[in-house]
Short mmCIF file of C-alpha atoms and ligand atoms in Angstrom, two decimals:
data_model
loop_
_atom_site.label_atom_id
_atom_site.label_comp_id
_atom_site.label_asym_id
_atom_site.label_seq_id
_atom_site.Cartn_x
_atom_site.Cartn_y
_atom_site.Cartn_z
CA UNK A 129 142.60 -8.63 155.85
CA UNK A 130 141.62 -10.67 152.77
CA UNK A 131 142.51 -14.53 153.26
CA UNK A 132 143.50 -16.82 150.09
CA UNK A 133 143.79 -19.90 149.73
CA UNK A 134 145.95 -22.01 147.13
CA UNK A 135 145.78 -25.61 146.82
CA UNK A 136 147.79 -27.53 144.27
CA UNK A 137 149.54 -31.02 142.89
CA UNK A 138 152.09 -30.90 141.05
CA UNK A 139 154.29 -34.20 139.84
CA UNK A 140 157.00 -32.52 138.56
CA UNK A 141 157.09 -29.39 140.10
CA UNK A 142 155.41 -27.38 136.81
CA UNK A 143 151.92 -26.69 138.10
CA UNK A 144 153.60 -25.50 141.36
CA UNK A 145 155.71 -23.24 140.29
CA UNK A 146 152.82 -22.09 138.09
CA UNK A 147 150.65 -21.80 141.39
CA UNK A 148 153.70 -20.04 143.08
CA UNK A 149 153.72 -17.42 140.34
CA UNK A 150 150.36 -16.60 140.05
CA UNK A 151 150.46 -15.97 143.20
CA UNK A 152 153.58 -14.00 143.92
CA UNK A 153 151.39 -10.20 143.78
CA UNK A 154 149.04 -11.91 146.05
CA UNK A 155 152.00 -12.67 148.26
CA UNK A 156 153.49 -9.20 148.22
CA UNK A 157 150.69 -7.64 148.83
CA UNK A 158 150.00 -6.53 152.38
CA UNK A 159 146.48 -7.03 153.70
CA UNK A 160 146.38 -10.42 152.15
CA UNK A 161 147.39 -12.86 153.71
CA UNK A 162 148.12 -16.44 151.30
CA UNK A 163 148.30 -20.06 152.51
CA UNK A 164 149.00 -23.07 150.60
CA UNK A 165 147.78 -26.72 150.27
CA UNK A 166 149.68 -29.28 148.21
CA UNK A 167 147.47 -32.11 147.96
CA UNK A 168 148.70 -35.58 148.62
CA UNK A 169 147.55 -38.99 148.25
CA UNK A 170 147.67 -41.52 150.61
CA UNK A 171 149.23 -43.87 148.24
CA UNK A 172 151.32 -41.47 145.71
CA UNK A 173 151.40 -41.99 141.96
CA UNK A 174 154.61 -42.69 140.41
CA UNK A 175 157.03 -40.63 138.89
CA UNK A 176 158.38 -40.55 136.53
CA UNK A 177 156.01 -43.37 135.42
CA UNK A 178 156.74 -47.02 134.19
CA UNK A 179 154.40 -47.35 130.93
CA UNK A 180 151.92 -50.01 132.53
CA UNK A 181 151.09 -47.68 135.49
CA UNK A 182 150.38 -44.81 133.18
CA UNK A 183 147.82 -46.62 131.27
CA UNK A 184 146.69 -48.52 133.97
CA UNK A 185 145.42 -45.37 135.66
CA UNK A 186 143.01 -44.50 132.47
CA UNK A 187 139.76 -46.23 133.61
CA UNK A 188 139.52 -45.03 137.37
CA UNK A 189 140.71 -41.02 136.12
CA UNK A 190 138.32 -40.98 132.64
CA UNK A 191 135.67 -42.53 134.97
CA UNK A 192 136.59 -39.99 138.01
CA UNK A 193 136.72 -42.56 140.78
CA UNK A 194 138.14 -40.36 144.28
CA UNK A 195 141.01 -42.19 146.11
CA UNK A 196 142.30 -41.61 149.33
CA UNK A 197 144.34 -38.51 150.17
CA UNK A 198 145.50 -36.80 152.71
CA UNK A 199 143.62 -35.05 155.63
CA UNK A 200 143.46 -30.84 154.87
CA UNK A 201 145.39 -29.20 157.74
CA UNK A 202 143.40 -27.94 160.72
CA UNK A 203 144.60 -24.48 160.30
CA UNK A 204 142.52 -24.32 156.48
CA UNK A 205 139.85 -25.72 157.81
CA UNK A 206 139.19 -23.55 160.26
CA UNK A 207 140.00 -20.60 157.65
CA UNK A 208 137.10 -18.70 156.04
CA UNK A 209 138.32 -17.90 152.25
CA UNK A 210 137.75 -14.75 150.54
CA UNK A 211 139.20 -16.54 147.15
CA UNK A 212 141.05 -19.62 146.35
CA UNK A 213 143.28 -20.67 143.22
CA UNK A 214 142.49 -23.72 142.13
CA UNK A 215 145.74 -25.45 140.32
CA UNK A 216 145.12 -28.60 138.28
CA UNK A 217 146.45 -31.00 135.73
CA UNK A 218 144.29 -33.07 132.93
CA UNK A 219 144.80 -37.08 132.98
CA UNK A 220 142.76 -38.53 130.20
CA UNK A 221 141.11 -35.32 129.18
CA UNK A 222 139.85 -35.25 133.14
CA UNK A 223 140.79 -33.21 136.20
CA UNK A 224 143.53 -35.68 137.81
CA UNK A 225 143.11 -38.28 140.15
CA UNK A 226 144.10 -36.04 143.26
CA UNK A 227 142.24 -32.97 142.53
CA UNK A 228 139.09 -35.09 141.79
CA UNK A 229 139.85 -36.87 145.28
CA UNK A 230 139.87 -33.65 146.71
CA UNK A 231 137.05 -32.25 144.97
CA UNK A 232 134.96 -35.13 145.93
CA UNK A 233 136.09 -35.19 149.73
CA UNK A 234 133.94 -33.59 152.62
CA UNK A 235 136.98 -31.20 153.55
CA UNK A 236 136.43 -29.39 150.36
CA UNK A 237 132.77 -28.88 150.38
CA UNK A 238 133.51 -27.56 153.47
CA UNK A 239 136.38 -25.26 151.94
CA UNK A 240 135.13 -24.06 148.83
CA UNK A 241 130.99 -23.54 150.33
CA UNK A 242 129.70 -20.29 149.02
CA UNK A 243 133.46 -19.59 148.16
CA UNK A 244 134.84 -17.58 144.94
CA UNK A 245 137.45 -19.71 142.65
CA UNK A 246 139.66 -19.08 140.23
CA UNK A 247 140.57 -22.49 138.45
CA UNK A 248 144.24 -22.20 136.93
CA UNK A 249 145.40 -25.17 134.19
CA UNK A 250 148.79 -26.53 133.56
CA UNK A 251 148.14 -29.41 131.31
CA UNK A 252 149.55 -30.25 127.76
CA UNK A 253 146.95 -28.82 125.71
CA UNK A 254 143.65 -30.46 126.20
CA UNK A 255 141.82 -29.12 128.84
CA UNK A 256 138.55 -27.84 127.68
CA UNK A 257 135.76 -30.96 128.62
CA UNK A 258 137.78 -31.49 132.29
CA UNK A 259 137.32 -28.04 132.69
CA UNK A 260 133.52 -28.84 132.25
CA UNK A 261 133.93 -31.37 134.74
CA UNK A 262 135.46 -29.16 137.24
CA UNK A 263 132.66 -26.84 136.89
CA UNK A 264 130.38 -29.07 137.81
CA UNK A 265 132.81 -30.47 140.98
CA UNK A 266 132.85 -26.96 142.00
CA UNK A 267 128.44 -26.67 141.59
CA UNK A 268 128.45 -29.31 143.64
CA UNK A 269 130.20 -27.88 146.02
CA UNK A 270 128.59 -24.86 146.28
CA UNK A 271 131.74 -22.96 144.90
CA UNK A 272 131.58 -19.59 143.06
CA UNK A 273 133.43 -19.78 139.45
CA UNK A 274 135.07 -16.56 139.25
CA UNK A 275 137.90 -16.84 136.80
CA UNK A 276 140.18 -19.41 134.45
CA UNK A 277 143.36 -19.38 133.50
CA UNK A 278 144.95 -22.17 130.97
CA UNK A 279 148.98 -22.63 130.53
CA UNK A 280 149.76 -24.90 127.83
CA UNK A 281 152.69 -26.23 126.26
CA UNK A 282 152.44 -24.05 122.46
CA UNK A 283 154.14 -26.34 120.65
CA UNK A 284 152.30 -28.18 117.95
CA UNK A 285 149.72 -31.43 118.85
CA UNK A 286 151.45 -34.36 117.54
CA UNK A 287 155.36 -32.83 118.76
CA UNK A 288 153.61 -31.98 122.43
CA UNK A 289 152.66 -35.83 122.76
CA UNK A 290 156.42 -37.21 121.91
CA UNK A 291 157.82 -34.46 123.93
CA UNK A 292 155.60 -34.83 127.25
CA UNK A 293 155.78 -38.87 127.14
CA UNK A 294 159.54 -38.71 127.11
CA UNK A 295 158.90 -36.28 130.20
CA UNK A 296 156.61 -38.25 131.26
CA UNK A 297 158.33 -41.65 131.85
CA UNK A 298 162.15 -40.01 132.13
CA UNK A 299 160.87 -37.53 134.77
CA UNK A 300 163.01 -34.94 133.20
CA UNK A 301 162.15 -32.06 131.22
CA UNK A 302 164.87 -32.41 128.29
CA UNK A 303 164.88 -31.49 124.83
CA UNK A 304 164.06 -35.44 123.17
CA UNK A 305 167.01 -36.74 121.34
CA UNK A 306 168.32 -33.10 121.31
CA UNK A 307 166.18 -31.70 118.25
CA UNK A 308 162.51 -31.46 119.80
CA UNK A 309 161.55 -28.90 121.83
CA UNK A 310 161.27 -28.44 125.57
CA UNK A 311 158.00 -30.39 126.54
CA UNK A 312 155.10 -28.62 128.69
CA UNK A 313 154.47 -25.09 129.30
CA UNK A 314 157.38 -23.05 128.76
CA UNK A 315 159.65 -21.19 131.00
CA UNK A 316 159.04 -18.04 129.72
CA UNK A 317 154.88 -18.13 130.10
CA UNK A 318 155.73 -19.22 133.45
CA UNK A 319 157.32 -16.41 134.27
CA UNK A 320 155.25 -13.91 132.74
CA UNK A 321 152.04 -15.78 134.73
CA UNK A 322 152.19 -13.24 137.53
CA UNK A 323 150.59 -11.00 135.20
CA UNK A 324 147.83 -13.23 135.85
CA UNK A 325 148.09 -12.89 139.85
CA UNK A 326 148.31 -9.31 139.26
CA UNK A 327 145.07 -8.75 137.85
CA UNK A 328 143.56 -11.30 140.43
CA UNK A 329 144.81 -9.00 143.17
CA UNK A 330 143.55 -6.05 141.76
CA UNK A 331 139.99 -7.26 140.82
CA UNK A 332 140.43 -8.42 144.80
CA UNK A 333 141.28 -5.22 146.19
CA UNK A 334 138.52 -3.48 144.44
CA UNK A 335 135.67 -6.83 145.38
CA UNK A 336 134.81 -6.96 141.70
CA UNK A 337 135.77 -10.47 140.93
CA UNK A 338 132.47 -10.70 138.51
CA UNK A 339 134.45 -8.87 136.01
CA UNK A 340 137.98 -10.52 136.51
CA UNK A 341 137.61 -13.46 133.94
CA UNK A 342 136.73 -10.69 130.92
CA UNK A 343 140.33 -9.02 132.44
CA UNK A 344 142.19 -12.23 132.08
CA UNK A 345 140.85 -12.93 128.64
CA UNK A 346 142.32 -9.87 127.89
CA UNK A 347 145.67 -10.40 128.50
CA UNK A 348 145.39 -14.18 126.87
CA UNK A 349 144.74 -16.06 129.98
CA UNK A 350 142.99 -18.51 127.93
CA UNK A 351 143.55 -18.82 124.39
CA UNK A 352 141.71 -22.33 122.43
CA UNK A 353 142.03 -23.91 119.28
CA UNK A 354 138.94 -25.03 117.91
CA UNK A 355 140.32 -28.23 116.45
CA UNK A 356 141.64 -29.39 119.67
CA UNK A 357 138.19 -28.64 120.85
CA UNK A 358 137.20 -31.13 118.81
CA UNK A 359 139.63 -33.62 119.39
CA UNK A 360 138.93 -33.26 122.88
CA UNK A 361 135.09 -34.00 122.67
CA UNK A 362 135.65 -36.96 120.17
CA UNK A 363 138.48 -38.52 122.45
CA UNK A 364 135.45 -38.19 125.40
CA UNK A 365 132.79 -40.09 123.47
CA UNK A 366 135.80 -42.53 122.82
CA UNK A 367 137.44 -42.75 126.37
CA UNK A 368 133.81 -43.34 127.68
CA UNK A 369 133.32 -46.65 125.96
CA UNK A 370 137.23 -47.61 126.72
CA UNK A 371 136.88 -46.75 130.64
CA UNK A 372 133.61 -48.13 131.09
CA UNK A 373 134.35 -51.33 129.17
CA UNK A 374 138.12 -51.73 131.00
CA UNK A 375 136.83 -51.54 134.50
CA UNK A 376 134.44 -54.23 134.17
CA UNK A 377 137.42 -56.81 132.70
CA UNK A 378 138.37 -57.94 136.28
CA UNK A 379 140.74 -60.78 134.75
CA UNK A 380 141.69 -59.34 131.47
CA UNK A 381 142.12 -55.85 132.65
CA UNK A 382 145.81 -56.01 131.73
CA UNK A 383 145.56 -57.38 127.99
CA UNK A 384 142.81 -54.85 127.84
CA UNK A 385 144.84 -52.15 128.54
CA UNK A 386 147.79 -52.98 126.72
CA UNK A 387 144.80 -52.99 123.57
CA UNK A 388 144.09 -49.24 125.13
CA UNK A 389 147.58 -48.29 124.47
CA UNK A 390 148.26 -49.68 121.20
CA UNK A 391 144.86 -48.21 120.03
CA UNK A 392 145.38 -44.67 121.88
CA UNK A 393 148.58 -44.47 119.41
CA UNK A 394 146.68 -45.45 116.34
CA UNK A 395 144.43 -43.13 117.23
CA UNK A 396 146.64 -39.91 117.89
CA UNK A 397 148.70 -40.93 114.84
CA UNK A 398 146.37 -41.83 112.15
CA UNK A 399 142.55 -40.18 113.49
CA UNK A 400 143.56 -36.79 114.65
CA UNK A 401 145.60 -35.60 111.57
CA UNK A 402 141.78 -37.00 109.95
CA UNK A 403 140.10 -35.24 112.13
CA UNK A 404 142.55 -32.26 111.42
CA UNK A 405 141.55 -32.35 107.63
CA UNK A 406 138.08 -32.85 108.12
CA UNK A 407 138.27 -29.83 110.29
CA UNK A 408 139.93 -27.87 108.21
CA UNK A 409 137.63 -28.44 105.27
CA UNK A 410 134.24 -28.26 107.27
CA UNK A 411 135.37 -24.83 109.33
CA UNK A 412 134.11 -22.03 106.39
CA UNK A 413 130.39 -23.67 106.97
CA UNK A 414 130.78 -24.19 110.74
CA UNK A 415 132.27 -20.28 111.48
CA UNK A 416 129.58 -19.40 113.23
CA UNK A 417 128.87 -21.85 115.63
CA UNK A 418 132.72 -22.36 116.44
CA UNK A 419 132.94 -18.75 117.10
CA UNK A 420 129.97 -19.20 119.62
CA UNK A 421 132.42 -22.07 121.36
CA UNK A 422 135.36 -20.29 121.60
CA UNK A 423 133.73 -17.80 123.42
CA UNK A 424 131.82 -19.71 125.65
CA UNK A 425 134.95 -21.81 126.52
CA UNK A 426 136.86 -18.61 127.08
CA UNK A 427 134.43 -17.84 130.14
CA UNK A 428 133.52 -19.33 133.33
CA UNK A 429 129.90 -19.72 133.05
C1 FMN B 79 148.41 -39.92 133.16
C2 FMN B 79 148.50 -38.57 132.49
C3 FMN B 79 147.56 -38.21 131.54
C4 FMN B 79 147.60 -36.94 130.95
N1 FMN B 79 146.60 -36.59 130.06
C5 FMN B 79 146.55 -35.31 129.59
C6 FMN B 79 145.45 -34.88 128.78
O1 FMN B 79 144.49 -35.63 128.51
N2 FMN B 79 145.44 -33.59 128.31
C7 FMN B 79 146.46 -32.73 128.59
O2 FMN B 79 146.41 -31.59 128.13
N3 FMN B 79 147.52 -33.10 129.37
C8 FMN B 79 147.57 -34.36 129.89
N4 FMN B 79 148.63 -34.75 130.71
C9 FMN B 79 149.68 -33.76 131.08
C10 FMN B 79 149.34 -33.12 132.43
O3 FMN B 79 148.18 -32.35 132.34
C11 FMN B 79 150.45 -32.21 132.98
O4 FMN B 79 150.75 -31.21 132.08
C12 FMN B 79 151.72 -32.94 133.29
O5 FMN B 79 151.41 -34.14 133.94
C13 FMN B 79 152.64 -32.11 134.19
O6 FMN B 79 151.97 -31.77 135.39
P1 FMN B 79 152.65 -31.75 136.83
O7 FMN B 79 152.69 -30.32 137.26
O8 FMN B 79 151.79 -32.59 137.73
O9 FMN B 79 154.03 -32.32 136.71
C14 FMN B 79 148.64 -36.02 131.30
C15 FMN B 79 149.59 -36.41 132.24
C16 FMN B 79 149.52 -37.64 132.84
C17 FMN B 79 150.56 -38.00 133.89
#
């Protein structure tokens, strides 16, 4: 009997029913025997989110302060793990707020110790540095990388940020003013992600997780664009200033991150499609080295 172990938060439901389908071969196999963890906070985040409470959490998630959640049920502690799946969201180009808390809590040191992961992404688009984060979370927790898997929403950059702030603050996942498309990942990759759950099982069955990630990049588990890549690592070096300069503005924290805002448009609107060119023009001389990236981001080393 194999034990696995899910954990998961999910605001609107997406990353769960991600999680769920991954999982479903896992499920319906015998000999394995699945539990799940939804983590929750003490003090739940809104949603669907006012504006001010969506930028307000920037500093404290860019800066990857823990905040209180929930105790872990006795009955997972007390479990010993053969595998877990790992579900989680980017905020601010960062692993949440919840899965940080739990990652930084003394339950899941205690969870993941000398424990094989597989870290599965729901996000926009952008999850490459938080995924570099979470690797480190999981070193420091003694956990054992085994696999990645990234669902995105495929639609283009600029479209995917109208489309997931109207989800985002309506709490429903709508086609905007009836012409955009349907924001996040889409129903149909959803679907299809117990592919992914498949080959996890079988890699399970046969104790070779060591070669499961090159079996998921086979079947597109992760695919990256290497000019969000770079959009992601300039937004970091940016975000760091931001965060570290926000949290120290005890009194003015408010004007300061109405500033944020305006600035995070300006900078989406009128610095990425720059970056974009720039990219576009520099990528012949830079082949080389971005083929390097791509593959290293496709693994879990
Ligand atoms: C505050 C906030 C910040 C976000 N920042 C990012 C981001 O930097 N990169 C990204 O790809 N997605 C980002 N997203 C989208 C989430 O990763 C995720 O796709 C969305 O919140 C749906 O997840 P759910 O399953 O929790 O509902 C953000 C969402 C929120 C609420």
């Amino acid at each position: 009997m194999k034990n696995v172990l899910v954990i998961y938060y999910s605001q609107s439901g997406q990353l769960e029913s991600i999680a769920r389908n991954i999982a479903k071969p896992l499920l319906n196999s015998e000999n394995i025997n699945v539990l799940f963890h939804e983590i929750q906070m003490e003090e739940p985040f809104p949603f669907p989110w006012k504006s001010e409470s969506f930028f307000e959490v920037f500093p404290e998630t860019f800066l990857q302060l823990p905040r209180a959640i929930k105790p872990v049920p006795q009955e997972i502690l007390n479990t010993k793990f053969d595998l877990i799946l790992l579900n989680y969201q980017v905020w601010y180009l960062s692993p949440s707020i919840p899965i940080n808390s739990f990652l930084n809590s003394p339950e899941a040191k205690n969870i993941l110790n000398n424990t094989p992961v597989v870290t599965i992404n729901g996000s926009r688009n952008m999850w490459f540095m938080a995924q570099e984060k979470v690797k480190v979370l999981l070193k420091q927790n003694n956990a054992l990388l085994k696999g990645n898997i990234a669902l995105v929403d495929r639609v283009g950059n600029l479209i995917s940020v109208i489309t997931i702030v109207d989800w985002m603050f309506s709490g429903v996942k709508k086609k905007y003013l009836g012409i955009f498309p349907l924001p996040g990942v889409s129903d149909k990759d959803i679907n299809e992600s117990t592919k992914f759950g498949d080959a996890i099982l079988s890699s399970l069955k046969e104790n070779d997780l060591d070669h499961l990630q090159s079996k998921l990049v086979q079947i597109d588990a992760v695919k990256i664009s290497s000019y969000l890549l770079t959009v992601d690592r300039t937004g970091n070096k940016i975000f760091s200033k931001w965060s570290n300069f926000i949290i120290n503005r005890k009194k003015t924290r408010k004007f300061w991150t109405k500033v944020f805002k305006v600035y995070l448009l300006v900078a989406i609107w009128l610095i990425s499609p720059i970056v974009y060119i720039l990219h576009l023009v520099f990528y012949p001389l830079k082949l080389k080295k971005i083929r390097r990236e791509l593959e290293y981001y496709k693994g879990v080393k």
